[in-house]
mmCIF file of C-alpha atoms in Angstrom:
data_model
loop_
_atom_site.group_PDB
_atom_site.id
_atom_site.type_symbol
_atom_site.label_atom_id
_atom_site.label_comp_id
_atom_site.label_asym_id
_atom_site.label_seq_id
_atom_site.Cartn_x
_atom_site.Cartn_y
_atom_site.Cartn_z
ATOM 1 C CA MET A 1 15.836 -9.959 -49.929
ATOM 2 C CA LYS A 2 17.274 -12.343 -46.811
ATOM 3 C CA THR A 3 19.445 -8.991 -46.394
ATOM 4 C CA ALA A 4 16.468 -7.402 -45.673
ATOM 5 C CA ILE A 5 14.477 -9.597 -43.717
ATOM 6 C CA LEU A 6 17.192 -10.098 -41.043
ATOM 7 C CA ALA A 7 17.224 -6.185 -41.254
ATOM 8 C CA ALA A 8 13.773 -5.801 -40.260
ATOM 9 C CA VAL A 9 13.707 -8.629 -37.389
ATOM 10 C CA ALA A 10 17.061 -7.324 -35.745
ATOM 11 C CA ALA A 11 15.403 -4.045 -36.143
ATOM 12 C CA ALA A 12 12.105 -5.138 -34.154
ATOM 13 C CA SER A 13 13.800 -6.577 -31.696
ATOM 14 C CA VAL A 14 15.720 -3.729 -30.816
ATOM 15 C CA ALA A 15 12.563 -1.727 -31.148
ATOM 16 C CA VAL A 16 9.942 -3.648 -29.211
ATOM 17 C CA PRO A 17 10.513 -2.754 -25.133
ATOM 18 C CA ALA A 18 11.082 -5.544 -22.915
ATOM 19 C CA TYR A 19 7.484 -6.751 -20.905
ATOM 20 C CA ALA A 20 8.658 -8.936 -18.582
ATOM 21 C CA GLN A 21 10.810 -7.967 -15.937
ATOM 22 C CA GLU A 22 14.902 -8.354 -14.682
ATOM 23 C CA ALA A 23 15.432 -11.400 -12.881
ATOM 24 C CA GLY A 24 15.874 -9.678 -8.802
ATOM 25 C CA SER A 25 14.397 -6.324 -10.245
ATOM 26 C CA PHE A 26 12.319 -4.483 -7.996
ATOM 27 C CA ALA A 27 12.266 -1.942 -9.849
ATOM 28 C CA GLY A 28 9.101 -0.097 -11.949
ATOM 29 C CA PRO A 29 5.089 0.349 -11.665
ATOM 30 C CA HIS A 30 3.620 -1.536 -9.426
ATOM 31 C CA ALA A 31 -0.526 -2.389 -8.161
ATOM 32 C CA GLU A 32 -1.531 -4.329 -5.314
ATOM 33 C CA VAL A 33 -4.884 -5.317 -3.694
ATOM 34 C CA LEU A 34 -4.585 -5.290 0.172
ATOM 35 C CA ALA A 35 -6.731 -6.850 3.019
ATOM 36 C CA GLY A 36 -6.052 -6.820 6.575
ATOM 37 C CA TYR A 37 -7.142 -6.404 10.015
ATOM 38 C CA ASP A 38 -7.967 -2.497 11.112
ATOM 39 C CA SER A 39 -7.841 -1.488 14.410
ATOM 40 C CA LEU A 40 -9.142 2.919 15.405
ATOM 41 C CA ASP A 41 -7.888 4.046 18.401
ATOM 42 C CA THR A 42 -10.146 7.105 19.230
ATOM 43 C CA ASN A 43 -8.768 7.832 22.307
ATOM 44 C CA SER A 44 -12.885 8.187 23.918
ATOM 45 C CA VAL A 45 -15.404 6.898 25.171
ATOM 46 C CA ALA A 46 -15.845 4.887 21.992
ATOM 47 C CA GLY A 47 -12.617 2.705 22.669
ATOM 48 C CA THR A 48 -11.228 0.818 20.270
ATOM 49 C CA PRO A 49 -13.156 -0.226 17.800
ATOM 50 C CA ASP A 50 -11.621 -3.098 15.020
ATOM 51 C CA GLY A 51 -12.605 -4.459 11.860
ATOM 52 C CA PHE A 52 -11.808 -5.674 8.406
ATOM 53 C CA LEU A 53 -9.393 -3.472 6.020
ATOM 54 C CA TYR A 54 -9.698 -3.665 1.816
ATOM 55 C CA GLY A 55 -7.986 -1.382 -0.500
ATOM 56 C CA LEU A 56 -6.230 -0.809 -3.789
ATOM 57 C CA GLY A 57 -2.627 -0.067 -3.962
ATOM 58 C CA LEU A 58 -0.588 1.996 -6.825
ATOM 59 C CA GLY A 59 3.435 2.724 -6.699
ATOM 60 C CA TYR A 60 6.591 3.400 -8.531
ATOM 61 C CA ASP A 61 9.617 2.012 -7.305
ATOM 62 C CA PHE A 62 13.271 2.534 -8.505
ATOM 63 C CA GLN A 63 16.393 0.361 -7.470
ATOM 64 C CA ALA A 64 19.909 1.134 -7.121
ATOM 65 C CA GLY A 65 21.989 -1.983 -6.331
ATOM 66 C CA SER A 66 20.069 -3.446 -3.732
ATOM 67 C CA ILE A 67 18.340 -0.597 -2.392
ATOM 68 C CA VAL A 68 15.264 0.397 -3.224
ATOM 69 C CA TYR A 69 12.999 3.559 -3.062
ATOM 70 C CA GLY A 70 10.072 4.790 -4.772
ATOM 71 C CA VAL A 71 6.219 6.298 -3.889
ATOM 72 C CA GLU A 72 2.955 5.192 -3.562
ATOM 73 C CA ALA A 73 -1.076 5.526 -3.180
ATOM 74 C CA GLU A 74 -3.665 3.953 -1.647
ATOM 75 C CA VAL A 75 -7.086 4.096 -1.322
ATOM 76 C CA SER A 76 -8.735 1.824 1.616
ATOM 77 C CA ASP A 77 -11.977 0.859 3.269
ATOM 78 C CA SER A 78 -12.721 -0.133 6.671
ATOM 79 C CA THR A 79 -16.092 -2.514 8.040
ATOM 80 C CA THR A 80 -14.227 -0.677 11.297
ATOM 81 C CA GLU A 81 -17.332 1.204 13.721
ATOM 82 C CA ARG A 82 -19.327 0.542 17.084
ATOM 83 C CA THR A 83 -22.167 2.164 18.812
ATOM 84 C CA VAL A 84 -21.861 3.799 22.335
ATOM 85 C CA ALA A 85 -24.823 5.376 24.199
ATOM 86 C CA GLY A 86 -26.115 5.394 20.561
ATOM 87 C CA VAL A 87 -24.061 6.876 19.016
ATOM 88 C CA LYS A 88 -22.655 5.304 16.036
ATOM 89 C CA LEU A 89 -18.888 5.914 15.087
ATOM 90 C CA GLU A 90 -17.871 4.077 11.907
ATOM 91 C CA SER A 91 -14.677 4.448 9.970
ATOM 92 C CA ASP A 92 -14.709 5.180 6.223
ATOM 93 C CA ARG A 93 -12.010 5.866 3.495
ATOM 94 C CA ASP A 94 -8.972 6.380 3.934
ATOM 95 C CA LEU A 95 -6.292 7.787 1.378
ATOM 96 C CA TYR A 96 -2.730 7.338 1.072
ATOM 97 C CA ALA A 97 0.215 8.676 -0.235
ATOM 98 C CA GLY A 98 4.113 8.341 0.555
ATOM 99 C CA ALA A 99 7.991 7.217 0.377
ATOM 100 C CA ARG A 100 8.765 4.338 0.487
ATOM 101 C CA LEU A 101 12.257 3.008 1.198
ATOM 102 C CA GLY A 102 13.667 -0.476 1.034
ATOM 103 C CA TYR A 103 16.840 -3.572 0.991
ATOM 104 C CA ALA A 104 16.776 -5.924 -1.657
ATOM 105 C CA MET A 105 17.281 -9.334 0.502
ATOM 106 C CA GLY A 106 18.206 -11.753 -2.442
ATOM 107 C CA ASP A 107 15.936 -12.156 -6.241
ATOM 108 C CA THR A 108 13.188 -12.239 -4.274
ATOM 109 C CA ALA A 109 12.289 -10.309 -0.879
ATOM 110 C CA LEU A 110 12.369 -6.890 -0.164
ATOM 111 C CA LEU A 111 12.640 -5.638 2.935
ATOM 112 C CA TYR A 112 10.958 -1.675 3.393
ATOM 113 C CA ALA A 113 9.826 0.891 5.694
ATOM 114 C CA LYS A 114 7.306 3.544 4.555
ATOM 115 C CA VAL A 115 5.914 7.224 5.403
ATOM 116 C CA GLY A 116 3.786 9.459 4.234
ATOM 117 C CA TYR A 117 0.445 11.534 4.317
ATOM 118 C CA THR A 118 -3.385 10.142 5.265
ATOM 119 C CA ASN A 119 -6.752 11.491 5.061
ATOM 120 C CA ALA A 120 -9.415 9.882 7.144
ATOM 121 C CA ARG A 121 -12.955 9.817 6.570
ATOM 122 C CA ILE A 122 -14.477 9.211 10.225
ATOM 123 C CA ASP A 123 -18.326 9.214 10.845
ATOM 124 C CA VAL A 124 -20.440 9.681 13.403
ATOM 125 C CA ASP A 125 -24.419 8.849 13.435
ATOM 126 C CA GLY A 126 -23.627 9.448 9.760
ATOM 127 C CA ASP A 127 -21.962 13.151 9.736
ATOM 128 C CA GLY A 128 -18.689 12.480 8.853
ATOM 129 C CA SER A 129 -15.326 14.452 9.043
ATOM 130 C CA ASN A 130 -11.920 14.020 8.004
ATOM 131 C CA GLY A 131 -8.645 14.043 9.481
ATOM 132 C CA ASP A 132 -5.390 14.929 8.605
ATOM 133 C CA GLY A 133 -2.120 11.987 9.813
ATOM 134 C CA ILE A 134 0.618 10.512 9.209
ATOM 135 C CA ARG A 135 1.799 7.084 8.150
ATOM 136 C CA ALA A 136 4.546 4.987 9.325
ATOM 137 C CA GLY A 137 5.097 1.405 8.165
ATOM 138 C CA ALA A 138 7.330 -1.474 8.194
ATOM 139 C CA GLY A 139 6.750 -4.366 5.542
ATOM 140 C CA LEU A 140 7.614 -7.376 2.909
ATOM 141 C CA ASP A 141 7.475 -7.745 -0.862
ATOM 142 C CA TYR A 142 8.512 -11.639 -1.760
ATOM 143 C CA LYS A 143 7.717 -12.556 -5.090
ATOM 144 C CA LEU A 144 6.023 -15.408 -6.216
ATOM 145 C CA GLY A 145 7.758 -15.752 -9.892
ATOM 146 C CA GLY A 146 7.010 -13.807 -12.966
ATOM 147 C CA ASN A 147 5.449 -10.591 -12.043
ATOM 148 C CA LEU A 148 3.641 -11.537 -9.255
ATOM 149 C CA PHE A 149 4.319 -10.813 -5.499
ATOM 150 C CA LEU A 150 2.778 -10.892 -2.043
ATOM 151 C CA ARG A 151 2.993 -8.178 0.604
ATOM 152 C CA GLY A 152 2.447 -8.544 4.487
ATOM 153 C CA GLU A 153 2.695 -5.361 6.052
ATOM 154 C CA TYR A 154 2.466 -3.353 9.375
ATOM 155 C CA ARG A 155 1.210 0.376 9.301
ATOM 156 C CA TYR A 156 0.351 3.123 11.886
ATOM 157 C CA SER A 157 -1.505 6.317 11.090
ATOM 158 C CA ASN A 158 -1.425 9.354 13.776
ATOM 159 C CA TYR A 159 -4.447 11.528 12.722
ATOM 160 C CA GLU A 160 -5.892 14.818 14.273
ATOM 161 C CA ALA A 161 -8.201 14.849 17.493
ATOM 162 C CA ASP A 162 -5.946 12.261 18.920
ATOM 163 C CA ILE A 163 -7.313 9.430 16.760
ATOM 164 C CA GLU A 164 -4.310 6.428 15.915
ATOM 165 C CA ARG A 165 -4.917 2.846 13.944
ATOM 166 C CA HIS A 166 -3.409 0.198 14.009
ATOM 167 C CA GLN A 167 -3.083 -2.170 10.843
ATOM 168 C CA ILE A 168 -1.932 -5.334 10.008
ATOM 169 C CA LEU A 169 -2.046 -6.506 5.967
ATOM 170 C CA GLY A 170 -1.053 -8.880 3.769
ATOM 171 C CA GLY A 171 -1.635 -8.213 -0.515
ATOM 172 C CA VAL A 172 -1.376 -10.004 -3.822
ATOM 173 C CA GLY A 173 0.436 -7.500 -6.614
ATOM 174 C CA ILE A 174 1.613 -7.183 -9.900
ATOM 175 C CA ARG A 175 5.044 -5.662 -11.197
ATOM 176 C CA PHE A 176 4.677 -4.154 -14.909
#
């Protein structure tokens, strides 16, 4: 009977997946809440309105030694708006999908660069239009302990119609 119990415990311990990440690992799925500064350069008479950025991100990273690479997606919005000569320009949702490549600096920090496709909605007097573009950026993820991490990031987006966006953000995330 003792042998059967020991065998069952041994089998269960092998069959149960590991829920905690390996120390120093940046691999696996992650999700983050993001907030920061948004500057929309319209290259027009509307100038460069700015505001508060907020959003959610998801991704999956792989790790080979100190090299980390992965895919990510994000949905964000912004309070950025400006009225010029009675015409209201307002930034609306921004969708992003891309890839990132990073270098693990020890067990706690990940320095990375990213690039991908972005699609922003800009409203002019309530009439919205979508602009396709490319986003490039760089940032740092810093582990807090357990599976939590902090993120700091700068990114530049260039859209159709000569519209550019500069964003500086911070975030809190979790790795699963």
